[in-house]
Amino acid sequence: MGLVLTEEQMLLKDTAAQFFQEKLPVANLRKLRDEKDATGFDRSVWKEMANLGFAGVLVSETYGGTEFGPVGLGIVLEQAGRTIAATPLLSTVLLGTTALQLGGTQTQRQEFLPRITTGDLILALAVEEGPHHNPTQIATTATASGDNFVLNGSKTFVLDGHIANYLVVVARTSGEVNASEGLTLFLINSADTKGLEVTRTLMADNHNAANITFKDVEVPATAVLGSVDGGWDILEPVLDFGRIGIAAELLGLIQEAFDQTLTYLKERQQFGVPIGSFQALKHRMAEMFAELEVCRSVVLDALNALEDRRNDIPSLASLAKARLSEASQHFTNECLQMHGGVGMTDEYDIGLFMKRARVAAATFGNAGFHRNRYAQLQGF
Amino acid sequence: MEALEQFRSETRTWLEENCPPSIRTPMPEGETPWGGRKASWTNPESKQWLDAMGGRGWTAPMWPSEYGGGGLTKDENKILQQELRRIKARPALLSFGIWMLGPALLEFANEEQKKEHLPKIVRGEIRWCQGYSEPGAGSDLADLQTKCEDKGDHYLVNGQKIWTSYADKADWIFALVRTDTSVKHAGISFLLFDMETPGVEARPISMISGASPFCETFFTDVKAKKENLVGELNKGWTIAKRLLQHERDMISGMGMGTGGGGAGLADMAKEYVGESNGQISDATIRDAVVRQKMDSHAFGLTLQRTNEESKAGQSMGAASSIFKYYGTELNKRRNELIIEVLGTQGLGWEGDSFSTEELSATRSWLRSKGNSIEGGTTEVQLNVISKRVLGLPD
Ligand SMILES: Cc1cc2nc3c(=O)[nH]c(=O)nc-3n(C[C@H](O)[C@H](O)[C@H](O)COP(=O)(O)OP(=O)(O)OC[C@H]3O[C@@H](n4cnc5c(N)ncnc54)[C@H](O)[C@@H]3O)c2cc1C
């Protein structure tokens, strides 16, 4: 795989771009917000996306998927980022599918993958327990009791948690609270499980998240995804894929914020000239343009690393997530400033990009987390 | 595919036979092979290596063989470069002729000019310098005033250039001269002449790094041959701009330089700052090192992507300005970081209290400041991107 899109991928990009512009423009997110929509995304559009094959991009044809692969999903997420579309792409198509493919038994895959592909099933990954990403700091316990496991503890910032049909829960079956060993993943039906309490949290970006508590939640041993105590072997690659996916989404977001700002700089007049003729603004735009090119290279190579199952995926995931987290903060701040007063209005989209950028930057590790991890991976 | 493998094995054999042992070691200061009539070879094997490589045209592997180049395809050149890296061979020749002038001549010069000048560049016989900047024409290069008059059988050149890198060591100069004073850009021509021509004088200027690689260059009634005007009279600006692109590409490559870069920088930090549990013990420096490393990684991927895109016939607008800006700023940051990591040992000027590497860190830190000035300043690159790529109004 090279760093240039193939013809087929270009086609997918055009299809996805058109779809999001038409079916899920920024206005769609505003509507969900203003109407206080209980689901937090548009189910009928989601069904259409599934029909186009977007829900099954990672799923093999055996289970009805389209097998566009990681680069394909990255392309779709980038376009979703341009309109800040609220969809279960991340929670279900990326995280849920990947967890099932890495850890699922034949039976589990057979049960879930086809229904993910048709857009009928929503999954959510319950990992975080505090305000900062820390995937080994797991205090939620799962204790064996006969043929079953009993879960106690709580989770926060579970993406799409309040609408998920099934939760992929990371719990500790052994080991110290901050150890990567001793974690186990459970697939839990959120509809008929006693002791499970799910509370939707309303975030600044109007994308779905939830807090979840487990009080003596009893699940059968067949709910284990992967091996007991071996959850990290699934969780880490799932998180890395998630980090790269969010980086792809953020790439679309900063591209759109940049494009809108560029248009504005050519239209808005002050002192009798377009404000885009002022060098104080021009140079900042030119610097951001160069940064955009660098961001694009990083995201593409990270997606390629996934596609080719390269062994530098963790480094690339941290490289991409650190860079895009920081860039998206910088871009949205700068773009707002260059809009002047209208940038502060809810009517303009810039503020929405800024809010989504911050939430996405905090998801699965911010820039500092990933610089630290990159350094560790390089041995210093 | 088979032909390429054949090429690789032949190349490997030839390099085994022709690359002298000392050439496979790191290059000490003072052995930089710039070639030219005035070259002094402290290491005779450097000269032997240049003759071998230049003779095959491999100092300019992809130039057409009729002009002395290697005539290699992109794929063959890739293999050649891999094989050179494999044996850690030093470059046979560093040359403004190869990096800047040659590509411009290939595009704009007539047949006689190509036949005359290109082979001598390839073989390192003639060393070139760049006569662009003048005291009054820096960023506003097109405001240059060096006068060039048509005297029937020759041109007469009068004026002054400045910041002419290695003018005192070069054999020939490619200069921008004014052939029409009534218009700005459309009154500039691209002229070549011998630095030994009577009336040419180069006076070295000392830089903050202590070296004197650039000069003030004066022209007093210099007679230049008419056949050495490249392209059409008054059409030199187009050539000048294209040559600048090649120059910017060359300079931006420094962003990828390895001096203390990559893992080297981390090891250096462990040594000078300290190490605890395998990590650089100062958290601030560790973060600065990882930022540097991640930026280099990301920039390297971008160079690679542009390369692949241009092969696929797509190309990023004003790529050379983007890379010039980003690469040189990156290189400056790296040099700042290196001396910060070295502490007071990175601020020595001379003497035995400092190692060779430490002293060269000080000097290259100072030299790196020029990266964002030479070849068009950072601000000028940002102007180019704003105008040419983003279409922002003047
Ligand atoms: C190490 C080194 C080697 C060099 N080698 C050569 C050589 O071999 N041959 C040669 O011909 N030249 C050479 N140069 C000269 C170089 O090309 C010029 O220094 C450069 O183009 C800047 O011109 P100037 O020095 O006159 O600065 P100025 O143009 O006077 O610039 C001063 C400051 O003003 C800013 N500025 C100017 N115009 C604008 C604008 N429109 N918008 C915003 N900011 C602006 C600049 O960015 C800079 O910060 C070399 C320079 C260096 C440092």
Short mmCIF file of C-alpha atoms in Angstrom, two decimals, chain A residues 2-4 10 258 262 266 274 276-277 279 282-283 285-287 289-290 293-294 296-298 300-301 316 318-319 322-323 326 371-372 374-376 378-380, chain B residues 266 270 278-280 286-287 289-291 293-295 297-299 301-302 304-305 308-309 312 314 316 322 325-326 379 382-383 385-386 389-394:
data_model
loop_
_atom_site.label_atom_id
_atom_site.label_comp_id
_atom_site.label_asym_id
_atom_site.label_seq_id
_atom_site.Cartn_x
_atom_site.Cartn_y
_atom_site.Cartn_z
CA GLY A 2 1.29 3.42 -0.91
CA LEU A 3 0.34 6.85 0.32
CA VAL A 4 -1.78 7.61 -2.72
CA MET A 10 -11.19 7.67 -4.70
CA PHE A 258 -9.93 25.43 7.10
CA LEU A 262 -10.53 30.38 3.59
CA LYS A 266 -11.99 36.04 0.62
CA PRO A 274 -10.93 41.42 1.73
CA GLY A 276 -7.65 37.67 3.36
CA SER A 277 -5.29 40.27 1.93
CA GLN A 279 -0.53 39.21 5.82
CA LYS A 282 -2.39 34.94 5.27
CA HIS A 283 0.66 33.51 6.98
CA MET A 285 -3.46 30.15 6.80
CA ALA A 286 -0.32 29.15 4.89
CA GLU A 287 1.17 27.55 8.01
CA PHE A 289 -2.06 24.51 4.99
CA ALA A 290 1.41 23.00 5.39
CA GLU A 293 -0.49 18.21 4.32
CA VAL A 294 1.60 16.72 7.10
CA ARG A 296 -2.84 13.89 5.81
CA SER A 297 0.40 11.93 5.31
CA VAL A 298 0.37 10.73 8.90
CA LEU A 300 -2.81 7.79 5.47
CA ASP A 301 0.27 5.95 6.64
CA LEU A 316 1.63 5.18 13.99
CA SER A 318 0.17 7.50 18.63
CA LEU A 319 1.80 9.62 15.94
CA ALA A 322 -1.12 13.11 18.95
CA ARG A 323 -0.75 15.15 15.80
CA GLU A 326 -3.10 19.03 18.65
CA ARG A 371 3.71 11.59 22.90
CA ASN A 372 4.56 9.78 26.10
CA TYR A 374 5.46 7.12 21.34
CA ALA A 375 8.59 7.85 23.38
CA GLN A 376 8.10 4.63 25.37
CA GLN A 378 10.94 4.10 20.88
CA GLY A 379 12.69 3.26 24.11
CA PHE A 380 13.35 6.62 25.76
CA ALA B 266 17.26 10.41 22.48
CA LYS B 270 20.05 10.08 28.10
CA GLY B 278 14.96 3.72 30.68
CA GLN B 279 13.52 7.19 30.19
CA ILE B 280 15.20 10.55 29.72
CA ARG B 286 11.94 14.16 26.96
CA ASP B 287 8.78 15.76 25.63
CA VAL B 289 12.76 15.12 22.04
CA VAL B 290 9.65 13.12 21.29
CA ARG B 291 8.02 16.09 19.58
CA LYS B 293 11.10 12.83 16.54
CA MET B 294 7.38 12.76 15.74
CA ASP B 295 7.67 15.88 13.59
CA HIS B 297 8.56 11.12 11.21
CA ALA B 298 5.52 13.04 9.96
CA PHE B 299 7.56 15.24 7.64
CA LEU B 301 5.96 10.60 5.43
CA THR B 302 4.91 13.81 3.70
CA GLN B 304 7.30 10.22 0.66
CA ARG B 305 3.67 10.90 -0.15
CA GLU B 308 4.41 8.93 -4.76
CA GLU B 309 1.83 11.48 -5.85
CA ALA B 312 1.05 8.96 -9.99
CA GLN B 314 -1.04 14.07 -9.07
CA MET B 316 0.51 19.14 -4.50
CA ILE B 322 5.66 24.01 1.72
CA TYR B 325 9.10 26.34 5.02
CA TYR B 326 8.42 23.23 7.05
CA GLU B 379 7.90 34.64 5.22
CA LEU B 382 4.26 31.67 3.27
CA ASN B 383 3.47 34.47 0.81
CA ILE B 385 1.55 29.46 -0.45
CA SER B 386 -1.08 32.11 0.36
CA VAL B 389 -2.20 27.65 -3.43
CA LEU B 390 -4.81 29.38 -1.35
CA GLY B 391 -5.61 32.14 -3.82
CA LEU B 392 -5.68 34.83 -1.15
CA PRO B 393 -5.76 38.35 -2.61
CA ASP B 394 -2.81 40.78 -2.57
#
